[in-house]
mmCIF file of C-alpha atoms in Angstrom:
data_model
loop_
_atom_site.group_PDB
_atom_site.id
_atom_site.type_symbol
_atom_site.label_atom_id
_atom_site.label_comp_id
_atom_site.label_asym_id
_atom_site.label_seq_id
_atom_site.Cartn_x
_atom_site.Cartn_y
_atom_site.Cartn_z
ATOM 1 C CA UNK A 16 175.982 53.684 137.351
ATOM 2 C CA UNK A 17 172.646 52.764 138.890
ATOM 3 C CA UNK A 18 171.417 56.382 138.346
ATOM 4 C CA UNK A 19 172.481 56.283 134.703
ATOM 5 C CA UNK A 20 170.645 53.092 134.018
ATOM 6 C CA UNK A 21 167.604 54.602 135.746
ATOM 7 C CA UNK A 22 167.831 57.727 133.542
ATOM 8 C CA UNK A 23 168.109 55.694 130.379
ATOM 9 C CA UNK A 24 165.099 53.644 131.316
ATOM 10 C CA UNK A 25 163.075 56.778 131.997
ATOM 11 C CA UNK A 26 164.025 58.255 128.628
ATOM 12 C CA UNK A 27 163.130 55.015 126.929
ATOM 13 C CA UNK A 28 159.763 54.910 128.678
ATOM 14 C CA UNK A 29 159.158 58.625 127.844
ATOM 15 C CA UNK A 30 159.879 57.981 124.183
ATOM 16 C CA UNK A 31 157.543 55.027 124.105
ATOM 17 C CA UNK A 32 154.901 57.113 125.882
ATOM 18 C CA UNK A 33 155.391 59.973 123.395
ATOM 19 C CA UNK A 34 155.078 57.628 120.459
ATOM 20 C CA UNK A 35 151.911 56.222 121.985
ATOM 21 C CA UNK A 36 150.498 59.693 122.470
ATOM 22 C CA UNK A 37 151.220 60.591 118.847
ATOM 23 C CA UNK A 38 149.444 57.472 117.697
ATOM 24 C CA UNK A 39 146.530 58.263 119.977
ATOM 25 C CA UNK A 40 146.374 61.873 118.682
ATOM 26 C CA UNK A 41 146.596 60.720 115.096
ATOM 27 C CA UNK A 42 143.825 58.189 115.613
ATOM 28 C CA UNK A 43 141.732 60.887 117.333
ATOM 29 C CA UNK A 44 142.253 63.320 114.489
ATOM 30 C CA UNK A 45 141.314 60.667 112.025
ATOM 31 C CA UNK A 46 138.153 59.855 113.911
ATOM 32 C CA UNK A 47 137.284 63.594 114.143
ATOM 33 C CA UNK A 48 137.800 64.139 110.405
ATOM 34 C CA UNK A 49 135.803 61.045 109.717
ATOM 35 C CA UNK A 50 132.909 62.394 111.741
ATOM 36 C CA UNK A 51 133.017 65.689 109.824
ATOM 37 C CA UNK A 52 133.032 63.902 106.483
ATOM 38 C CA UNK A 53 130.254 61.620 107.612
ATOM 39 C CA UNK A 54 128.198 64.667 108.644
ATOM 40 C CA UNK A 55 128.863 66.663 105.454
ATOM 41 C CA UNK A 56 128.437 63.783 103.050
ATOM 42 C CA UNK A 57 125.826 61.736 104.864
ATOM 43 C CA UNK A 58 124.525 60.391 101.510
ATOM 44 C CA UNK A 59 127.976 59.395 100.275
ATOM 45 C CA UNK A 60 130.524 61.146 98.123
ATOM 46 C CA UNK A 61 129.139 59.884 94.848
ATOM 47 C CA UNK A 62 125.675 58.848 95.895
ATOM 48 C CA UNK A 63 122.774 59.105 93.369
ATOM 49 C CA UNK A 64 120.550 60.962 95.892
ATOM 50 C CA UNK A 65 123.120 63.754 96.139
ATOM 51 C CA UNK A 66 123.343 64.069 92.364
ATOM 52 C CA UNK A 67 119.562 64.212 92.046
ATOM 53 C CA UNK A 68 119.351 66.876 94.738
ATOM 54 C CA UNK A 69 122.076 68.922 93.033
ATOM 55 C CA UNK A 70 120.345 68.621 89.661
ATOM 56 C CA UNK A 71 117.028 69.686 91.223
ATOM 57 C CA UNK A 72 118.626 72.655 92.922
ATOM 58 C CA UNK A 73 120.391 73.615 89.691
ATOM 59 C CA UNK A 74 117.109 73.350 87.756
ATOM 60 C CA UNK A 75 115.318 75.572 90.285
ATOM 61 C CA UNK A 76 118.110 78.123 90.143
ATOM 62 C CA UNK A 77 118.032 78.101 86.325
ATOM 63 C CA UNK A 78 114.246 78.628 86.249
ATOM 64 C CA UNK A 79 114.526 81.492 88.682
ATOM 65 C CA UNK A 80 117.307 83.052 86.602
ATOM 66 C CA UNK A 81 115.220 82.759 83.433
ATOM 67 C CA UNK A 82 112.265 84.423 85.162
ATOM 68 C CA UNK A 83 114.508 87.188 86.470
ATOM 69 C CA UNK A 84 115.993 87.660 82.997
ATOM 70 C CA UNK A 85 112.504 87.894 81.460
ATOM 71 C CA UNK A 86 111.481 90.550 84.006
ATOM 72 C CA UNK A 87 114.715 92.398 83.384
ATOM 73 C CA UNK A 88 114.165 92.371 79.616
ATOM 74 C CA UNK A 89 110.640 93.722 80.146
ATOM 75 C CA UNK A 90 111.931 96.513 82.369
ATOM 76 C CA UNK A 91 114.653 97.363 79.861
ATOM 77 C CA UNK A 92 112.072 97.504 77.067
ATOM 78 C CA UNK A 93 109.789 99.823 79.066
ATOM 79 C CA UNK A 94 112.715 102.033 79.994
ATOM 80 C CA UNK A 95 113.847 102.165 76.368
ATOM 81 C CA UNK A 96 110.367 103.235 75.243
ATOM 82 C CA UNK A 97 110.275 105.960 77.901
ATOM 83 C CA UNK A 98 113.683 107.189 76.800
ATOM 84 C CA UNK A 99 112.557 107.227 73.172
ATOM 85 C CA UNK A 100 109.442 109.258 74.060
ATOM 86 C CA UNK A 101 111.561 111.647 76.110
ATOM 87 C CA UNK A 102 113.974 112.005 73.213
ATOM 88 C CA UNK A 103 111.109 112.741 70.838
ATOM 89 C CA UNK A 104 109.784 115.422 73.171
ATOM 90 C CA UNK A 105 113.277 116.901 73.437
ATOM 91 C CA UNK A 106 113.668 116.875 69.663
ATOM 92 C CA UNK A 107 110.295 118.579 69.246
ATOM 93 C CA UNK A 108 111.205 121.253 71.765
ATOM 94 C CA UNK A 109 114.552 121.829 70.042
ATOM 95 C CA UNK A 110 112.817 122.131 66.676
ATOM 96 C CA UNK A 111 110.463 124.730 68.101
ATOM 97 C CA UNK A 112 113.381 126.689 69.525
ATOM 98 C CA UNK A 113 115.153 126.616 66.155
ATOM 99 C CA UNK A 114 112.002 127.770 64.366
ATOM 100 C CA UNK A 115 111.515 130.633 66.800
ATOM 101 C CA UNK A 116 115.043 131.815 66.090
ATOM 102 C CA UNK A 117 117.995 132.933 68.091
ATOM 103 C CA UNK A 118 117.868 134.711 71.422
ATOM 104 C CA UNK A 119 117.053 138.399 71.273
ATOM 105 C CA UNK A 120 117.301 141.266 73.697
ATOM 106 C CA UNK A 121 114.108 142.382 75.423
ATOM 107 C CA UNK A 122 114.165 145.949 74.124
ATOM 108 C CA UNK A 123 112.593 149.162 75.512
ATOM 109 C CA UNK A 124 109.927 149.234 78.217
ATOM 110 C CA UNK A 125 106.427 148.637 76.863
ATOM 111 C CA UNK A 126 107.659 147.351 73.515
ATOM 112 C CA UNK A 127 108.041 143.653 74.398
ATOM 113 C CA UNK A 128 105.688 141.195 72.752
ATOM 114 C CA UNK A 129 105.810 137.471 73.516
ATOM 115 C CA UNK A 130 105.192 134.806 70.892
ATOM 116 C CA UNK A 131 101.704 133.335 70.811
ATOM 117 C CA UNK A 132 101.745 131.656 67.427
ATOM 118 C CA UNK A 133 103.431 128.276 67.821
ATOM 119 C CA UNK A 134 105.131 126.719 64.769
ATOM 120 C CA UNK A 135 103.150 124.104 62.871
ATOM 121 C CA UNK A 136 104.126 120.443 62.751
ATOM 122 C CA UNK A 137 105.701 118.828 59.707
ATOM 123 C CA UNK A 138 102.915 117.113 57.715
ATOM 124 C CA UNK A 139 102.942 113.316 57.853
ATOM 125 C CA UNK A 140 100.896 111.861 54.998
ATOM 126 C CA UNK A 141 101.705 108.303 56.070
ATOM 127 C CA UNK A 142 99.162 108.738 58.898
ATOM 128 C CA UNK A 143 96.267 108.501 56.437
ATOM 129 C CA UNK A 144 97.175 108.594 52.713
ATOM 130 C CA UNK A 145 93.521 108.363 51.612
ATOM 131 C CA UNK A 146 92.466 111.345 53.718
ATOM 132 C CA UNK A 147 95.566 113.263 52.631
ATOM 133 C CA UNK A 148 94.610 112.788 48.981
ATOM 134 C CA UNK A 149 91.041 113.922 49.646
ATOM 135 C CA UNK A 150 92.089 117.058 51.537
ATOM 136 C CA UNK A 151 94.288 118.189 48.670
ATOM 137 C CA UNK A 152 91.128 118.758 46.641
ATOM 138 C CA UNK A 153 88.916 120.131 49.429
ATOM 139 C CA UNK A 154 91.031 122.436 51.608
ATOM 140 C CA UNK A 155 91.829 126.039 50.720
ATOM 141 C CA UNK A 156 95.149 127.396 51.994
ATOM 142 C CA UNK A 157 95.526 124.277 54.156
ATOM 143 C CA UNK A 158 92.330 124.890 56.144
ATOM 144 C CA UNK A 159 88.730 123.688 56.087
ATOM 145 C CA UNK A 160 85.507 123.280 58.073
ATOM 146 C CA UNK A 161 84.965 119.779 59.464
ATOM 147 C CA UNK A 162 81.872 118.259 61.049
ATOM 148 C CA UNK A 163 80.943 114.753 62.206
ATOM 149 C CA UNK A 164 77.465 113.374 61.568
ATOM 150 C CA UNK A 165 75.428 110.195 61.731
ATOM 151 C CA UNK A 166 71.891 109.544 60.517
ATOM 152 C CA UNK A 167 70.415 110.792 63.827
ATOM 153 C CA UNK A 168 71.047 114.421 62.773
ATOM 154 C CA UNK A 169 70.379 114.219 59.034
ATOM 155 C CA UNK A 170 67.724 116.990 58.995
ATOM 156 C CA UNK A 171 69.970 119.440 60.844
ATOM 157 C CA UNK A 172 72.870 118.410 58.611
ATOM 158 C CA UNK A 173 70.870 119.522 55.572
ATOM 159 C CA UNK A 174 70.240 122.973 57.076
ATOM 160 C CA UNK A 175 73.960 123.104 57.985
ATOM 161 C CA UNK A 176 75.435 122.395 54.549
ATOM 162 C CA UNK A 177 72.714 124.386 52.749
ATOM 163 C CA UNK A 178 73.755 127.509 54.689
ATOM 164 C CA UNK A 179 77.414 126.829 53.876
ATOM 165 C CA UNK A 180 76.675 126.510 50.161
ATOM 166 C CA UNK A 181 74.582 129.691 50.227
ATOM 167 C CA UNK A 182 77.536 131.685 51.591
ATOM 168 C CA UNK A 183 79.842 130.266 48.916
ATOM 169 C CA UNK A 184 82.163 128.269 51.181
ATOM 170 C CA UNK A 185 83.829 125.385 49.335
ATOM 171 C CA UNK A 186 86.416 124.143 51.836
ATOM 172 C CA UNK A 187 84.235 122.031 54.108
ATOM 173 C CA UNK A 188 83.946 118.313 54.774
ATOM 174 C CA UNK A 189 81.451 115.995 56.459
ATOM 175 C CA UNK A 190 82.957 113.034 58.281
ATOM 176 C CA UNK A 191 80.212 110.467 57.801
ATOM 177 C CA UNK A 192 79.830 108.086 60.713
ATOM 178 C CA UNK A 193 77.491 105.683 58.904
ATOM 179 C CA UNK A 194 76.628 104.661 55.348
ATOM 180 C CA UNK A 195 73.321 106.535 55.304
ATOM 181 C CA UNK A 196 74.966 109.906 55.897
ATOM 182 C CA UNK A 197 77.651 109.124 53.330
ATOM 183 C CA UNK A 198 75.027 108.379 50.674
ATOM 184 C CA UNK A 199 73.002 111.445 51.707
ATOM 185 C CA UNK A 200 76.025 113.742 51.285
ATOM 186 C CA UNK A 201 76.971 112.263 47.917
ATOM 187 C CA UNK A 202 73.423 112.709 46.628
ATOM 188 C CA UNK A 203 73.595 116.403 47.630
ATOM 189 C CA UNK A 204 77.112 116.928 46.221
ATOM 190 C CA UNK A 205 78.547 117.549 49.665
ATOM 191 C CA UNK A 206 82.235 116.682 50.247
ATOM 192 C CA UNK A 207 82.221 113.617 52.474
ATOM 193 C CA UNK A 208 84.754 111.296 54.066
ATOM 194 C CA UNK A 209 83.873 107.872 55.457
ATOM 195 C CA UNK A 210 86.451 106.612 57.887
ATOM 196 C CA UNK A 211 87.933 103.132 57.682
ATOM 197 C CA UNK A 212 86.308 100.642 60.071
ATOM 198 C CA UNK A 213 87.473 101.031 63.650
ATOM 199 C CA UNK A 214 86.083 98.454 66.042
ATOM 200 C CA UNK A 215 86.839 100.581 69.086
ATOM 201 C CA UNK A 216 84.670 103.542 68.093
ATOM 202 C CA UNK A 217 82.304 102.392 65.333
ATOM 203 C CA UNK A 218 79.472 101.631 67.765
ATOM 204 C CA UNK A 219 79.643 105.178 69.145
ATOM 205 C CA UNK A 220 79.801 106.639 65.649
ATOM 206 C CA UNK A 221 76.727 104.820 64.355
ATOM 207 C CA UNK A 222 74.381 104.827 67.350
ATOM 208 C CA UNK A 223 75.708 107.444 69.764
ATOM 209 C CA UNK A 224 73.883 110.605 70.731
ATOM 210 C CA UNK A 225 75.187 114.149 70.369
ATOM 211 C CA UNK A 226 77.463 114.004 73.442
ATOM 212 C CA UNK A 227 79.012 110.672 72.437
ATOM 213 C CA UNK A 228 79.693 111.870 68.892
ATOM 214 C CA UNK A 229 80.992 115.159 70.275
ATOM 215 C CA UNK A 230 83.609 113.273 72.268
ATOM 216 C CA UNK A 231 84.585 111.216 69.224
ATOM 217 C CA UNK A 232 85.610 114.286 67.233
ATOM 218 C CA UNK A 233 88.779 114.817 69.264
ATOM 219 C CA UNK A 234 90.177 111.517 68.015
ATOM 220 C CA UNK A 235 89.144 112.171 64.425
ATOM 221 C CA UNK A 236 90.607 115.690 64.354
ATOM 222 C CA UNK A 237 94.069 114.445 65.257
ATOM 223 C CA UNK A 238 94.659 112.996 61.781
ATOM 224 C CA UNK A 239 93.773 116.302 60.115
ATOM 225 C CA UNK A 240 96.331 118.125 62.247
ATOM 226 C CA UNK A 241 98.995 115.483 61.662
ATOM 227 C CA UNK A 242 98.478 115.961 57.937
ATOM 228 C CA UNK A 243 99.239 119.665 58.414
ATOM 229 C CA UNK A 244 95.734 121.178 58.089
ATOM 230 C CA UNK A 245 94.056 123.806 60.243
ATOM 231 C CA UNK A 246 90.482 122.844 61.073
ATOM 232 C CA UNK A 247 87.416 124.869 61.950
ATOM 233 C CA UNK A 248 85.538 122.220 63.921
ATOM 234 C CA UNK A 249 81.788 122.695 63.645
ATOM 235 C CA UNK A 250 78.818 121.045 65.300
ATOM 236 C CA UNK A 251 75.731 120.406 63.149
ATOM 237 C CA UNK A 252 73.445 122.866 65.001
ATOM 238 C CA UNK A 253 75.097 125.904 63.376
ATOM 239 C CA UNK A 254 73.834 128.230 60.644
ATOM 240 C CA UNK A 255 76.465 129.986 58.482
ATOM 241 C CA UNK A 256 75.695 133.538 57.395
ATOM 242 C CA UNK A 257 79.200 134.681 56.351
ATOM 243 C CA UNK A 258 82.485 132.997 55.527
ATOM 244 C CA UNK A 259 84.168 132.428 58.927
ATOM 245 C CA UNK A 260 87.656 132.284 57.415
ATOM 246 C CA UNK A 261 87.366 136.026 56.744
ATOM 247 C CA UNK A 262 87.016 136.660 60.501
ATOM 248 C CA UNK A 263 89.644 134.391 62.068
ATOM 249 C CA UNK A 264 92.929 135.764 63.446
ATOM 250 C CA UNK A 265 95.013 132.551 63.188
ATOM 251 C CA UNK A 266 97.449 133.740 65.872
ATOM 252 C CA UNK A 267 96.731 131.072 68.506
ATOM 253 C CA UNK A 268 96.650 127.318 68.893
ATOM 254 C CA UNK A 269 92.932 127.453 69.713
ATOM 255 C CA UNK A 270 90.462 130.144 68.609
ATOM 256 C CA UNK A 271 87.057 129.339 70.057
ATOM 257 C CA UNK A 272 83.481 130.473 70.315
ATOM 258 C CA UNK A 273 82.463 131.394 73.861
ATOM 259 C CA UNK A 274 79.415 130.421 75.864
ATOM 260 C CA UNK A 275 79.521 133.922 77.360
ATOM 261 C CA UNK A 276 76.741 136.393 76.546
ATOM 262 C CA UNK A 277 78.333 139.793 77.228
ATOM 263 C CA UNK A 278 81.776 141.415 77.496
ATOM 264 C CA UNK A 279 82.382 140.239 81.048
ATOM 265 C CA UNK A 280 81.318 136.629 80.693
ATOM 266 C CA UNK A 281 82.916 136.207 77.267
ATOM 267 C CA UNK A 282 86.258 137.910 77.871
ATOM 268 C CA UNK A 283 86.788 137.626 81.633
ATOM 269 C CA UNK A 284 86.197 139.626 84.813
ATOM 270 C CA UNK A 285 87.190 139.875 88.461
ATOM 271 C CA UNK A 286 84.726 138.266 90.833
ATOM 272 C CA UNK A 287 84.990 139.014 94.586
ATOM 273 C CA UNK A 288 84.273 136.140 96.961
ATOM 274 C CA UNK A 289 83.041 137.309 100.360
ATOM 275 C CA UNK A 290 83.682 135.235 103.499
ATOM 276 C CA UNK A 291 82.692 137.367 106.561
ATOM 277 C CA UNK A 292 84.219 134.917 109.072
ATOM 278 C CA UNK A 293 87.686 135.945 107.817
ATOM 279 C CA UNK A 294 87.216 139.476 109.181
ATOM 280 C CA UNK A 295 89.747 141.930 107.688
ATOM 281 C CA UNK A 296 90.554 139.516 104.826
ATOM 282 C CA UNK A 297 86.957 138.571 104.089
ATOM 283 C CA UNK A 298 87.187 139.582 100.397
ATOM 284 C CA UNK A 299 89.018 137.234 98.017
ATOM 285 C CA UNK A 300 89.468 138.253 94.393
ATOM 286 C CA UNK A 301 88.927 135.589 91.711
ATOM 287 C CA UNK A 302 89.205 135.627 87.927
ATOM 288 C CA UNK A 303 86.232 134.303 85.978
ATOM 289 C CA UNK A 304 85.505 133.482 82.358
ATOM 290 C CA UNK A 305 82.695 131.504 80.788
ATOM 291 C CA UNK A 306 83.794 128.343 79.043
ATOM 292 C CA UNK A 307 84.819 127.905 75.445
ATOM 293 C CA UNK A 308 82.331 126.051 73.289
ATOM 294 C CA UNK A 309 83.779 122.726 72.189
ATOM 295 C CA UNK A 310 81.347 122.622 69.261
ATOM 296 C CA UNK A 311 82.936 125.462 67.311
ATOM 297 C CA UNK A 312 86.645 126.227 67.404
ATOM 298 C CA UNK A 313 89.529 126.805 65.028
ATOM 299 C CA UNK A 314 92.560 124.652 65.759
ATOM 300 C CA UNK A 315 96.004 124.919 64.166
ATOM 301 C CA UNK A 316 98.358 121.946 63.542
ATOM 302 C CA UNK A 317 100.775 122.623 66.411
ATOM 303 C CA UNK A 318 102.194 120.411 69.152
ATOM 304 C CA UNK A 319 100.121 122.046 71.945
ATOM 305 C CA UNK A 320 96.968 121.639 69.849
ATOM 306 C CA UNK A 321 97.625 117.961 69.193
ATOM 307 C CA UNK A 322 98.464 117.436 72.855
ATOM 308 C CA UNK A 323 95.118 119.020 73.743
ATOM 309 C CA UNK A 324 93.277 116.546 71.517
ATOM 310 C CA UNK A 325 95.211 113.652 73.039
ATOM 311 C CA UNK A 326 94.493 114.790 76.585
ATOM 312 C CA UNK A 327 90.769 115.291 76.001
ATOM 313 C CA UNK A 328 90.316 112.045 74.051
ATOM 314 C CA UNK A 329 92.315 110.136 76.662
ATOM 315 C CA UNK A 330 90.248 111.430 79.567
ATOM 316 C CA UNK A 331 86.950 110.828 77.781
ATOM 317 C CA UNK A 332 87.962 107.205 77.188
ATOM 318 C CA UNK A 333 88.611 106.752 80.919
ATOM 319 C CA UNK A 334 86.001 108.998 82.532
ATOM 320 C CA UNK A 335 82.258 109.451 82.334
ATOM 321 C CA UNK A 336 82.614 113.162 81.616
ATOM 322 C CA UNK A 337 81.196 115.888 79.375
ATOM 323 C CA UNK A 338 83.588 116.673 76.534
ATOM 324 C CA UNK A 339 83.144 120.456 76.848
ATOM 325 C CA UNK A 340 84.062 120.411 80.548
ATOM 326 C CA UNK A 341 87.170 118.325 79.880
ATOM 327 C CA UNK A 342 88.087 120.523 76.893
ATOM 328 C CA UNK A 343 88.085 123.649 79.071
ATOM 329 C CA UNK A 344 89.810 122.038 82.048
ATOM 330 C CA UNK A 345 92.731 120.947 79.889
ATOM 331 C CA UNK A 346 92.928 124.383 78.274
ATOM 332 C CA UNK A 347 92.804 126.487 81.431
ATOM 333 C CA UNK A 348 94.043 124.524 84.451
ATOM 334 C CA UNK A 349 97.572 125.682 85.425
ATOM 335 C CA UNK A 350 100.459 123.446 86.389
ATOM 336 C CA UNK A 351 100.474 122.459 90.051
ATOM 337 C CA UNK A 352 102.200 119.805 92.146
ATOM 338 C CA UNK A 353 102.713 116.841 89.802
ATOM 339 C CA UNK A 354 100.197 118.055 87.213
ATOM 340 C CA UNK A 355 101.623 119.683 84.091
ATOM 341 C CA UNK A 356 99.261 122.203 82.566
ATOM 342 C CA UNK A 357 98.858 122.581 78.810
ATOM 343 C CA UNK A 358 100.715 125.592 77.444
ATOM 344 C CA UNK A 359 98.456 126.297 74.483
ATOM 345 C CA UNK A 360 97.727 129.828 73.279
ATOM 346 C CA UNK A 361 94.032 130.787 73.191
ATOM 347 C CA UNK A 362 91.819 133.424 71.587
ATOM 348 C CA UNK A 363 88.137 134.081 72.317
ATOM 349 C CA UNK A 364 86.004 134.796 69.264
ATOM 350 C CA UNK A 365 83.819 137.905 69.033
ATOM 351 C CA UNK A 366 80.537 136.769 70.555
ATOM 352 C CA UNK A 367 78.454 139.031 68.278
ATOM 353 C CA UNK A 368 80.058 137.559 65.153
ATOM 354 C CA UNK A 369 80.297 133.980 66.384
ATOM 355 C CA UNK A 370 76.988 134.058 68.215
ATOM 356 C CA UNK A 371 75.516 131.478 70.572
ATOM 357 C CA UNK A 372 71.755 131.125 70.885
ATOM 358 C CA UNK A 373 71.643 132.716 74.359
ATOM 359 C CA UNK A 374 73.034 135.947 72.922
ATOM 360 C CA UNK A 375 70.531 135.815 70.072
ATOM 361 C CA UNK A 376 67.363 135.028 72.023
ATOM 362 C CA UNK A 377 68.187 136.932 75.217
ATOM 363 C CA UNK A 378 69.692 140.124 73.808
ATOM 364 C CA UNK A 379 69.921 140.572 70.044
ATOM 365 C CA UNK A 380 66.329 139.936 69.011
ATOM 366 C CA UNK A 381 65.127 142.602 71.493
ATOM 367 C CA UNK A 382 67.672 145.276 70.487
ATOM 368 C CA UNK A 383 66.855 147.330 67.384
ATOM 369 C CA UNK A 384 70.507 148.188 66.680
ATOM 370 C CA UNK A 385 71.862 144.663 67.204
ATOM 371 C CA UNK A 386 69.117 143.160 65.020
ATOM 372 C CA UNK A 387 70.709 144.907 62.041
ATOM 373 C CA UNK A 388 74.047 143.196 62.606
ATOM 374 C CA UNK A 389 74.532 139.988 60.623
ATOM 375 C CA UNK A 390 76.672 137.500 62.566
ATOM 376 C CA UNK A 391 79.123 135.139 60.903
ATOM 377 C CA UNK A 392 77.458 132.071 62.417
ATOM 378 C CA UNK A 393 74.685 131.316 64.898
ATOM 379 C CA UNK A 394 75.125 128.271 67.101
ATOM 380 C CA UNK A 395 71.929 126.882 68.609
ATOM 381 C CA UNK A 396 73.778 125.412 71.586
ATOM 382 C CA UNK A 397 71.641 126.693 74.485
ATOM 383 C CA UNK A 398 68.348 125.195 73.298
ATOM 384 C CA UNK A 399 67.187 121.600 72.722
ATOM 385 C CA UNK A 400 64.642 122.477 69.989
ATOM 386 C CA UNK A 401 67.518 122.969 67.592
ATOM 387 C CA UNK A 402 65.998 122.310 64.168
ATOM 388 C CA UNK A 403 63.070 124.806 64.359
ATOM 389 C CA UNK A 404 65.356 127.496 65.791
ATOM 390 C CA UNK A 405 67.909 126.897 63.026
ATOM 391 C CA UNK A 406 65.185 127.334 60.441
ATOM 392 C CA UNK A 407 64.014 130.510 62.205
ATOM 393 C CA UNK A 408 67.557 131.911 62.052
ATOM 394 C CA UNK A 409 67.547 131.353 58.284
ATOM 395 C CA UNK A 410 64.163 133.044 57.987
ATOM 396 C CA UNK A 411 65.272 136.056 60.019
ATOM 397 C CA UNK A 412 68.751 136.701 58.585
ATOM 398 C CA UNK A 413 68.433 135.282 55.053
ATOM 399 C CA UNK A 414 64.798 135.756 54.097
ATOM 400 C CA UNK A 415 64.256 138.942 56.142
ATOM 401 C CA UNK A 416 61.259 137.720 58.127
ATOM 402 C CA UNK A 417 61.427 140.128 61.080
ATOM 403 C CA UNK A 418 59.139 138.170 63.411
ATOM 404 C CA UNK A 419 60.772 134.770 62.782
ATOM 405 C CA UNK A 420 62.461 134.713 66.200
ATOM 406 C CA UNK A 421 59.504 135.997 68.202
ATOM 407 C CA UNK A 422 57.621 132.712 68.864
ATOM 408 C CA UNK A 423 60.517 131.152 70.743
ATOM 409 C CA UNK A 424 60.971 131.333 74.507
ATOM 410 C CA UNK A 425 64.109 132.666 76.091
ATOM 411 C CA UNK A 426 65.020 129.387 77.716
ATOM 412 C CA UNK A 427 64.493 125.754 76.899
ATOM 413 C CA UNK A 428 60.984 125.536 78.395
#
């Protein structure tokens, strides 16, 4: 009995101890949770400081999101424009493929001829309605001679258009770069076009020298091509002795006068570079051609031709460069690495018909047989005393004065 009472007492004590432990554990847990809550919400559950902090954080997040959204919209816009340009280029390429026709078999050996004459662009009169209206009355068979002039070259301009009138050419146009030249042309019944004011280039047009004006022509020509016209671009220092349109092939994007003075320099030759240090491989073969003259060329309204104008005008606006050098680099440099060359077809004009002044004063005037040949044009491009040499050309070829060319030196001295 005594053991049973002892056991019951122990159980009773154990139960009381267990209940005490549970209370202790519960209190401990409560204290622990309280500490956590106190740590996490140190400013209170509904405290004003917490609300202000949350609102500030929310405002900062919103501003950042708006900035990110603005940048994203800008990137989307730029990407959309790039895609549109790419689509336009694809459409243009597809149009060219359709124009060129379906695929054909190559055919027998030696009978294959590749296409050189690119299709012309669709005319877009919305580019310049006023110029489009004017060209309808000036151009013949959608082609004409175009020159740019300001009052600095008025005397040479008179020799230029007088020679054109003498030959009987009617499809020519002077792009007047100032009011004085416009009035001068009108008083001499010369077709003239005065461009609308353009703040970006008017200062060059009115006061620029020959090189500055020469660079400007690439921008001006673009509108003519967009309107669907082929242009024979002419500098002012040129005398016309025959109608050039009777001597143009029209089978290439660009048909240009050369600065070459004989068959090799004008049409190309192999030049051997010798480097003795290389031993067995000391001789390297190179291909050479003298540059095209950017003051006299026939250009057709094709995509490669317009791209050429864009490339040259773009580079001249960014670089301090000579327009003729840039013109030839864009025409002849091949594709390499990340550079895409211009795939424009080219033709070199006959240098005895489309004659530069080096050919005339170095070779022709001293050769009895060549003196009898009348060129189509003479371009006084190699000599700075342009006006007296232009007048001498007229005297020699038009008035028959056989010693008219004799007083002039070979070079520019």
